[in-house]
mmCIF file of C-alpha atoms and ligand atoms in Angstrom:
data_model
loop_
_atom_site.group_PDB
_atom_site.id
_atom_site.type_symbol
_atom_site.label_atom_id
_atom_site.label_comp_id
_atom_site.label_asym_id
_atom_site.label_seq_id
_atom_site.Cartn_x
_atom_site.Cartn_y
_atom_site.Cartn_z
ATOM 1 C CA MET A 1128 -15.836 17.504 10.022
ATOM 2 C CA PHE A 1129 -17.686 20.226 8.092
ATOM 3 C CA LYS A 1130 -15.934 22.890 10.158
ATOM 4 C CA LEU A 1131 -12.817 21.800 8.370
ATOM 5 C CA VAL A 1132 -13.986 22.840 4.921
ATOM 6 C CA LEU A 1133 -12.292 26.227 4.998
ATOM 7 C CA LEU A 1134 -9.204 24.732 6.568
ATOM 8 C CA VAL A 1135 -9.131 22.053 3.913
ATOM 9 C CA THR A 1136 -9.262 24.684 1.187
ATOM 10 C CA LEU A 1137 -6.338 26.531 2.755
ATOM 11 C CA PHE A 1138 -4.370 23.330 3.137
ATOM 12 C CA ASN A 1139 -4.939 22.490 -0.474
ATOM 13 C CA ILE A 1140 -3.399 25.741 -1.550
ATOM 14 C CA ALA A 1141 -0.572 25.667 0.961
ATOM 15 C CA TYR A 1142 0.481 22.065 0.640
ATOM 16 C CA VAL A 1143 0.301 21.145 -3.002
ATOM 17 C CA SER A 1144 3.776 19.885 -3.668
ATOM 18 C CA THR A 1145 5.010 19.736 -7.199
ATOM 19 C CA HIS A 1146 6.399 16.416 -8.301
ATOM 20 C CA SER A 1147 8.660 16.852 -11.250
ATOM 21 C CA GLU A 1148 7.630 14.706 -14.149
ATOM 22 C CA ARG A 1149 10.046 12.008 -15.135
ATOM 23 C CA PRO A 1150 11.252 11.200 -18.585
ATOM 24 C CA GLY A 1151 10.792 7.724 -19.965
ATOM 25 C CA LYS A 1152 8.554 5.489 -21.964
ATOM 26 C CA PHE A 1153 5.181 4.705 -20.428
ATOM 27 C CA LEU A 1154 4.415 1.004 -20.368
ATOM 28 C CA GLU A 1155 1.107 -0.821 -20.230
ATOM 29 C CA HIS A 1156 0.838 -3.095 -17.222
ATOM 30 C CA ASP A 1157 2.174 -6.471 -18.255
ATOM 31 C CA ARG A 1158 -0.093 -9.198 -16.865
ATOM 32 C CA SER A 1159 2.129 -12.100 -17.778
ATOM 33 C CA ILE A 1160 2.252 -15.066 -15.448
ATOM 34 C CA VAL A 1161 5.493 -15.540 -13.590
ATOM 35 C CA ASN A 1162 6.070 -19.251 -13.392
ATOM 36 C CA CYS A 1163 8.895 -19.795 -10.962
ATOM 37 C CA ALA A 1164 7.975 -23.439 -10.495
ATOM 38 C CA ARG A 1165 9.759 -24.182 -13.773
ATOM 39 C CA TYR A 1166 13.012 -22.879 -12.313
ATOM 40 C CA LYS A 1167 12.998 -25.747 -9.807
ATOM 41 C CA ARG A 1168 14.464 -23.686 -7.046
ATOM 42 C CA GLU A 1169 13.205 -24.901 -3.744
ATOM 43 C CA ALA A 1170 12.520 -21.495 -2.286
ATOM 44 C CA ASN A 1171 10.861 -20.208 -5.440
ATOM 45 C CA GLN A 1172 8.188 -22.729 -6.362
ATOM 46 C CA HIS A 1173 5.307 -20.501 -7.237
ATOM 47 C CA THR A 1174 3.203 -19.137 -10.016
ATOM 48 C CA CYS A 1175 1.845 -15.636 -9.822
ATOM 49 C CA VAL A 1176 0.906 -12.606 -11.858
ATOM 50 C CA LEU A 1177 3.443 -9.829 -12.267
ATOM 51 C CA ALA A 1178 2.359 -7.461 -9.485
ATOM 52 C CA PRO A 1179 0.202 -4.638 -10.836
ATOM 53 C CA PHE A 1180 1.157 -1.085 -10.010
ATOM 54 C CA ALA A 1181 -1.246 1.171 -8.152
ATOM 55 C CA THR A 1182 -1.285 4.829 -7.302
ATOM 56 C CA GLU A 1183 0.692 5.928 -4.240
ATOM 57 C CA GLY A 1184 -2.168 8.040 -2.911
ATOM 58 C CA PRO A 1185 -1.566 11.158 -0.860
ATOM 59 C CA TYR A 1186 -0.518 9.716 2.506
ATOM 60 C CA PHE A 1187 2.946 8.231 2.073
ATOM 61 C CA LEU A 1188 5.451 9.871 4.434
ATOM 62 C CA ALA A 1189 9.108 9.911 3.508
ATOM 63 C CA ASP A 1190 10.335 9.887 7.129
ATOM 64 C CA ASP A 1191 9.344 6.258 7.660
ATOM 65 C CA LEU A 1192 10.951 4.303 10.503
ATOM 66 C CA GLU A 1193 12.762 1.022 9.945
ATOM 67 C CA ARG A 1194 10.808 -1.485 12.032
ATOM 68 C CA SER A 1195 8.894 -4.705 11.760
ATOM 69 C CA ASP A 1196 6.176 -4.020 14.340
ATOM 70 C CA ILE A 1197 4.379 -0.899 13.177
ATOM 71 C CA THR A 1198 1.272 -1.211 15.366
ATOM 72 C CA ASP A 1199 2.408 1.417 17.907
ATOM 73 C CA GLY A 1200 -0.589 0.772 20.166
ATOM 74 C CA GLN A 1201 -3.225 0.690 17.430
ATOM 75 C CA THR A 1202 -5.845 -1.963 18.118
ATOM 76 C CA GLY A 1203 -7.794 -4.125 15.738
ATOM 77 C CA VAL A 1204 -7.253 -7.538 14.227
ATOM 78 C CA ASN A 1205 -3.498 -8.061 14.494
ATOM 79 C CA LEU A 1206 -1.971 -8.945 11.174
ATOM 80 C CA ASP A 1207 1.342 -10.694 10.550
ATOM 81 C CA LEU A 1208 2.206 -9.745 7.010
ATOM 82 C CA ASN A 1209 4.920 -11.590 5.118
ATOM 83 C CA LEU A 1210 5.911 -10.112 1.772
ATOM 84 C CA LYS A 1211 8.267 -11.775 -0.638
ATOM 85 C CA LEU A 1212 9.795 -9.958 -3.587
ATOM 86 C CA THR A 1213 10.640 -12.051 -6.624
ATOM 87 C CA ASN A 1214 12.446 -10.908 -9.740
ATOM 88 C CA ALA A 1215 9.860 -11.613 -12.431
ATOM 89 C CA LYS A 1216 12.598 -12.085 -15.042
ATOM 90 C CA ASP A 1217 14.489 -14.974 -13.460
ATOM 91 C CA CYS A 1218 12.550 -15.769 -10.255
ATOM 92 C CA SER A 1219 15.487 -14.888 -8.033
ATOM 93 C CA PRO A 1220 14.681 -13.292 -4.672
ATOM 94 C CA LEU A 1221 15.079 -9.511 -4.569
ATOM 95 C CA SER A 1222 17.166 -9.104 -1.460
ATOM 96 C CA GLY A 1223 18.318 -5.794 -0.008
ATOM 97 C CA TYR A 1224 15.209 -3.966 -1.238
ATOM 98 C CA PHE A 1225 13.497 -1.379 0.932
ATOM 99 C CA VAL A 1226 9.815 -2.187 1.432
ATOM 100 C CA HIS A 1227 7.596 0.523 2.918
ATOM 101 C CA ILE A 1228 4.053 -0.156 4.015
ATOM 102 C CA TRP A 1229 1.382 2.107 5.432
ATOM 103 C CA ASN A 1230 -2.245 1.527 6.236
ATOM 104 C CA ALA A 1231 -5.224 3.148 7.911
ATOM 105 C CA ASN A 1232 -6.241 2.171 11.452
ATOM 106 C CA ALA A 1233 -9.514 0.482 12.357
ATOM 107 C CA LEU A 1234 -11.326 3.820 12.230
ATOM 108 C CA GLY A 1235 -9.948 4.601 8.795
ATOM 109 C CA HIS A 1236 -7.300 7.155 9.786
ATOM 110 C CA TYR A 1237 -3.645 7.537 8.809
ATOM 111 C CA SER A 1238 -1.019 8.728 11.272
ATOM 112 C CA GLY A 1239 0.854 11.978 10.893
ATOM 113 C CA VAL A 1240 -1.335 13.689 8.341
ATOM 114 C CA GLN A 1241 -4.479 15.698 7.913
ATOM 115 C CA GLU A 1242 -6.847 13.656 5.748
ATOM 116 C CA PHE A 1243 -8.851 14.941 2.803
ATOM 117 C CA ASN A 1244 -11.763 13.617 0.825
ATOM 118 C CA LYS A 1245 -11.018 15.577 -2.327
ATOM 119 C CA PHE A 1246 -7.696 16.455 -3.869
ATOM 120 C CA PRO A 1247 -7.012 19.323 -6.236
ATOM 121 C CA LYS A 1248 -4.707 17.100 -8.257
ATOM 122 C CA GLN A 1249 -3.104 13.703 -8.178
ATOM 123 C CA THR A 1250 0.237 15.056 -7.036
ATOM 124 C CA PHE A 1251 -1.324 16.566 -3.891
ATOM 125 C CA ARG A 1252 0.538 15.474 -0.733
ATOM 126 C CA PRO A 1253 -0.470 16.851 2.667
ATOM 127 C CA LYS A 1254 2.565 17.654 4.793
ATOM 128 C CA PRO A 1255 2.856 15.733 8.056
ATOM 129 C CA ILE A 1256 1.316 17.790 10.846
ATOM 130 C CA TYR A 1257 1.483 15.270 13.712
ATOM 131 C CA ASP A 1258 4.432 13.332 15.127
ATOM 132 C CA THR A 1259 2.560 10.032 15.187
ATOM 133 C CA ARG A 1260 3.783 7.371 12.751
ATOM 134 C CA TRP A 1261 1.703 4.333 13.703
ATOM 135 C CA LEU A 1262 0.966 1.800 10.993
ATOM 136 C CA ARG A 1263 3.893 3.025 8.911
ATOM 137 C CA GLY A 1264 7.363 1.603 8.524
ATOM 138 C CA TYR A 1265 9.905 -0.034 6.286
ATOM 139 C CA GLN A 1266 12.010 -3.194 6.264
ATOM 140 C CA VAL A 1267 14.876 -4.381 4.078
ATOM 141 C CA THR A 1268 14.314 -7.733 2.330
ATOM 142 C CA ASN A 1269 16.480 -10.617 3.540
ATOM 143 C CA GLU A 1270 18.376 -13.092 1.359
ATOM 144 C CA ASP A 1271 15.081 -14.814 0.496
ATOM 145 C CA GLY A 1272 13.580 -11.500 -0.602
ATOM 146 C CA GLU A 1273 11.279 -11.430 2.413
ATOM 147 C CA VAL A 1274 10.134 -8.901 4.964
ATOM 148 C CA ASN A 1275 7.778 -9.402 7.900
ATOM 149 C CA PHE A 1276 5.544 -6.750 9.398
ATOM 150 C CA LYS A 1277 3.178 -6.700 12.325
ATOM 151 C CA THR A 1278 0.290 -4.353 11.594
ATOM 152 C CA ILE A 1279 -3.478 -4.498 11.963
ATOM 153 C CA VAL A 1280 -6.146 -5.188 9.376
ATOM 154 C CA PRO A 1281 -7.007 -1.694 8.118
ATOM 155 C CA GLY A 1282 -10.363 0.036 8.399
ATOM 156 C CA TRP A 1283 -12.199 1.753 5.548
ATOM 157 C CA TYR A 1284 -12.300 5.433 4.670
ATOM 158 C CA TYR A 1285 -13.682 7.835 2.119
ATOM 159 C CA GLY A 1286 -13.943 6.276 -1.308
ATOM 160 C CA ARG A 1287 -11.689 3.317 -0.587
ATOM 161 C CA CYS A 1288 -12.051 -0.363 0.131
ATOM 162 C CA LEU A 1289 -9.669 -2.024 2.602
ATOM 163 C CA HIS A 1290 -6.061 -1.866 1.455
ATOM 164 C CA ILE A 1291 -2.443 -1.719 2.589
ATOM 165 C CA HIS A 1292 -0.030 0.441 0.610
ATOM 166 C CA VAL A 1293 3.310 -1.039 -0.443
ATOM 167 C CA GLU A 1294 6.204 0.900 -1.930
ATOM 168 C CA VAL A 1295 9.547 -0.620 -2.893
ATOM 169 C CA TYR A 1296 12.932 0.982 -3.506
ATOM 170 C CA SER A 1297 16.140 -0.757 -4.521
ATOM 171 C CA LYS A 1298 18.093 1.420 -2.101
ATOM 172 C CA ASN A 1299 17.733 3.585 0.976
ATOM 173 C CA THR A 1300 15.879 6.511 -0.518
ATOM 174 C CA THR A 1301 12.357 7.831 -0.872
ATOM 175 C CA ASP A 1302 13.170 9.791 -4.007
ATOM 176 C CA THR A 1303 10.116 9.850 -6.275
ATOM 177 C CA ASN A 1304 12.413 9.197 -9.243
ATOM 178 C CA ALA A 1305 13.698 5.921 -7.819
ATOM 179 C CA ILE A 1306 10.571 3.908 -7.006
ATOM 180 C CA THR A 1307 10.792 0.297 -8.136
ATOM 181 C CA TYR A 1308 7.231 -0.575 -7.282
ATOM 182 C CA ILE A 1309 4.072 0.949 -5.823
ATOM 183 C CA GLY A 1310 1.122 -1.258 -5.129
ATOM 184 C CA GLN A 1311 -1.777 -1.934 -2.815
ATOM 185 C CA LEU A 1312 -2.729 -5.181 -1.127
ATOM 186 C CA TYR A 1313 -6.419 -5.945 -0.852
ATOM 187 C CA PHE A 1314 -8.623 -8.371 1.048
ATOM 188 C CA LYS A 1315 -11.557 -10.598 0.269
ATOM 189 C CA ARG A 1316 -14.694 -8.635 -0.476
ATOM 190 C CA GLU A 1317 -16.619 -9.845 2.587
ATOM 191 C CA LEU A 1318 -13.956 -9.101 5.190
ATOM 192 C CA PRO A 1319 -15.326 -5.672 6.211
ATOM 193 C CA VAL A 1320 -18.746 -7.230 6.871
ATOM 194 C CA GLN A 1321 -17.103 -9.394 9.545
ATOM 195 C CA LEU A 1322 -14.991 -6.527 10.858
ATOM 196 C CA LYS A 1323 -18.064 -4.325 11.330
ATOM 197 C CA LEU A 1324 -19.198 -6.724 14.052
ATOM 198 C CA VAL A 1325 -16.144 -6.157 16.258
ATOM 199 C CA GLU A 1326 -14.614 -3.206 18.059
ATOM 200 C CA PRO A 1327 -12.969 -0.933 17.154
ATOM 201 C CA TYR A 1328 -14.053 -1.420 13.528
ATOM 202 C CA SER A 1329 -17.723 -1.226 14.581
ATOM 203 C CA SER A 1330 -17.090 2.413 15.564
ATOM 204 C CA ASN A 1331 -15.811 3.304 12.097
ATOM 205 C CA GLN A 1332 -18.435 5.768 10.809
ATOM 206 C CA ASN A 1333 -16.998 6.097 7.295
ATOM 207 C CA GLU A 1334 -19.062 4.844 4.423
ATOM 208 C CA LEU A 1335 -17.948 1.325 3.599
ATOM 209 C CA LYS A 1336 -16.751 0.643 0.067
ATOM 210 C CA PHE A 1337 -16.448 -2.903 -1.167
ATOM 211 C CA ASN A 1338 -13.688 -3.855 -3.573
ATOM 212 C CA GLU A 1339 -15.871 -3.540 -6.650
ATOM 213 C CA GLN A 1340 -16.948 -0.018 -5.605
ATOM 214 C CA ASP A 1341 -13.386 1.289 -5.433
ATOM 215 C CA LYS A 1342 -12.013 3.010 -8.539
ATOM 216 C CA VAL A 1343 -8.379 2.253 -7.765
ATOM 217 C CA PHE A 1344 -9.153 -1.421 -7.180
ATOM 218 C CA ASN A 1345 -11.174 -1.673 -10.396
ATOM 219 C CA GLY A 1346 -8.884 0.393 -12.576
ATOM 220 C CA MET A 1347 -5.553 -1.051 -11.439
ATOM 221 C CA HIS A 1348 -6.043 -4.845 -11.331
ATOM 222 C CA GLY A 1349 -6.924 -5.032 -7.637
ATOM 223 C CA ASN A 1350 -7.965 -8.663 -8.018
ATOM 224 C CA ASP A 1351 -4.321 -9.563 -8.620
ATOM 225 C CA THR A 1352 -3.203 -8.432 -5.170
ATOM 226 C CA ILE A 1353 -5.933 -9.806 -2.912
ATOM 227 C CA THR A 1354 -4.144 -11.459 -0.023
ATOM 228 C CA GLU A 1355 -5.809 -14.291 1.876
ATOM 229 C CA LEU A 1356 -5.923 -14.115 5.645
ATOM 230 C CA VAL A 1357 -5.522 -17.082 7.933
ATOM 231 C CA PHE A 1358 -7.190 -16.453 11.300
ATOM 232 C CA GLU A 1359 -6.011 -17.652 14.692
ATOM 233 C CA GLU A 1360 -8.188 -16.264 17.485
ATOM 234 C CA ASN A 1361 -7.916 -12.464 17.255
ATOM 235 C CA ASN A 1362 -4.883 -12.617 14.984
ATOM 236 C CA ALA A 1363 -4.557 -12.976 11.272
ATOM 237 C CA LYS A 1364 -1.598 -13.774 9.113
ATOM 238 C CA THR A 1365 -0.931 -13.626 5.439
ATOM 239 C CA SER A 1366 1.861 -14.026 2.906
ATOM 240 C CA PHE A 1367 2.022 -12.460 -0.500
ATOM 241 C CA ILE A 1368 4.519 -12.775 -3.351
ATOM 242 C CA LEU A 1369 5.156 -9.617 -5.331
ATOM 243 C CA ALA A 1370 6.768 -10.487 -8.655
ATOM 244 C CA LEU A 1371 8.528 -7.342 -9.870
ATOM 245 C CA ASP A 1372 10.510 -6.201 -12.853
ATOM 246 C CA PRO A 1373 13.463 -4.484 -11.152
ATOM 247 C CA THR A 1374 14.498 -2.737 -14.376
ATOM 248 C CA VAL A 1375 11.492 -0.410 -14.462
ATOM 249 C CA THR A 1376 10.489 2.427 -12.186
ATOM 250 C CA THR A 1377 7.091 3.884 -11.492
ATOM 251 C CA LEU A 1378 5.609 7.331 -11.159
ATOM 252 C CA THR A 1379 3.681 8.072 -7.982
ATOM 253 C CA ASN A 1380 0.438 7.769 -9.973
ATOM 254 C CA GLY A 1381 1.277 4.133 -10.654
ATOM 255 C CA THR A 1382 2.378 4.576 -14.273
ATOM 256 C CA VAL A 1383 5.317 2.353 -15.180
ATOM 257 C CA VAL A 1384 8.316 3.897 -16.883
ATOM 258 C CA ASN A 1385 11.516 2.461 -18.288
HETATM 259 C C1 NAG B 1889 18.465 4.775 5.704
HETATM 260 O O1 NAG B 1889 18.880 6.118 5.793
HETATM 261 C C2 NAG B 1889 18.434 6.761 6.973
HETATM 262 C C3 NAG B 1889 18.790 8.233 6.857
HETATM 263 O O2 NAG B 1889 20.145 8.393 6.578
HETATM 264 C C4 NAG B 1889 19.056 6.092 8.186
HETATM 265 O O3 NAG B 1889 18.593 6.710 9.367
HETATM 266 C C5 NAG B 1889 18.652 4.632 8.191
HETATM 267 O O4 NAG B 1889 19.270 3.946 9.247
HETATM 268 C C6 NAG B 1889 19.021 3.972 6.867
HETATM 269 N N1 NAG B 1889 18.456 2.632 6.849
HETATM 270 C C7 NAG B 1889 19.165 1.560 6.562
HETATM 271 C C8 NAG B 1889 18.463 0.256 6.616
HETATM 272 O O5 NAG B 1889 20.342 1.596 6.263
HETATM 273 C C1 NAG B 1890 -12.533 -9.127 -9.682
HETATM 274 O O1 NAG B 1890 -12.954 -10.448 -9.384
HETATM 275 C C2 NAG B 1890 -14.344 -10.556 -9.110
HETATM 276 C C3 NAG B 1890 -14.625 -11.966 -8.611
HETATM 277 O O2 NAG B 1890 -14.068 -12.901 -9.466
HETATM 278 C C4 NAG B 1890 -15.109 -10.193 -10.384
HETATM 279 O O3 NAG B 1890 -16.498 -10.262 -10.139
HETATM 280 C C5 NAG B 1890 -14.751 -8.771 -10.788
HETATM 281 O O4 NAG B 1890 -15.358 -8.448 -12.012
HETATM 282 C C6 NAG B 1890 -13.234 -8.623 -10.934
HETATM 283 N N1 NAG B 1890 -12.927 -7.200 -11.116
HETATM 284 C C7 NAG B 1890 -12.216 -6.762 -12.138
HETATM 285 C C8 NAG B 1890 -12.030 -5.289 -12.210
HETATM 286 O O5 NAG B 1890 -11.705 -7.493 -12.973
HETATM 287 C C1 NAG B 1891 0.758 9.604 -14.621
HETATM 288 O O1 NAG B 1891 1.550 10.744 -14.860
HETATM 289 C C2 NAG B 1891 2.150 10.757 -16.155
HETATM 290 C C3 NAG B 1891 3.077 11.961 -16.201
HETATM 291 O O2 NAG B 1891 2.457 13.099 -15.721
HETATM 292 C C4 NAG B 1891 1.041 10.794 -17.209
HETATM 293 O O3 NAG B 1891 1.595 10.814 -18.498
HETATM 294 C C5 NAG B 1891 0.184 9.547 -17.044
HETATM 295 O O4 NAG B 1891 -0.893 9.565 -17.960
HETATM 296 C C6 NAG B 1891 -0.367 9.473 -15.638
HETATM 297 N N1 NAG B 1891 -1.059 8.215 -15.453
HETATM 298 C C7 NAG B 1891 -2.266 8.138 -14.909
HETATM 299 C C8 NAG B 1891 -2.804 6.757 -14.724
HETATM 300 O O5 NAG B 1891 -2.892 9.116 -14.538
#
């Protein structure tokens, strides 16, 4: 790993991509409760917090594949992930939205990219240098605003607690000026303690960070997107409702703009 220091420095210089800044008014995250139960629509009986935005991080890849099963041979605790997008303004399902997810494997690695522990700036994005795209993909929400993915419970890596990245577009694009939502799903604090007991997570040599030790989690309302797992043998499943305001967009650093 330390042999890579020089390489890392070169990469940093070579691969810093400039993201043009977008005009608009910066908004504070609105933590209002979305009470869809009062709309008395059968499919939309829920109460939740407007989903908080989080930073995109450096490892999103724009050449995502449209697919539900993104495991691509990666092993770990299989995870069936159901995401439902709700319009926070009227509780209607957001159908036809493009939902991208990406997560680290059990050993804490992302496919396709060289990983870095330090970034020269927040806009730093390493270019893809491998063809692998495991644990990445996108789906289009159905008429109920839902998508289903098969992934694995992620492992931990430098500086971060367990999380799955989510990025939503209202159309088929990955243009940084057209992002409806960027967030991260988290897990219960104790989950990695259990994972450490089983292969391949037990071989993950990265320093483990718990939720409360992670700056992104703490600074960007991580508690609001903890998803609860239901276990069945070596499989887990979970559902999460993301209540979004479709009239705003977000910068890749998680700042909301209108
Ligand atoms: C989105 O656009 C890409 C590139 O043109 C295309 O390959 C893909 O099939 C499109 N996806 C959907 C769901 O239309
Ligand atoms: C998240 O929730 C936990 C448990 O309730 C609490 O101890 C912690 O302070 C919360 N973190 C933040 C940043 O609000
Ligand atoms: C995100 O970027 C915008 C534009 O560069 C900046 O004004 C804002 O303060 C940044 N937000 C954070 C959380 O760094």
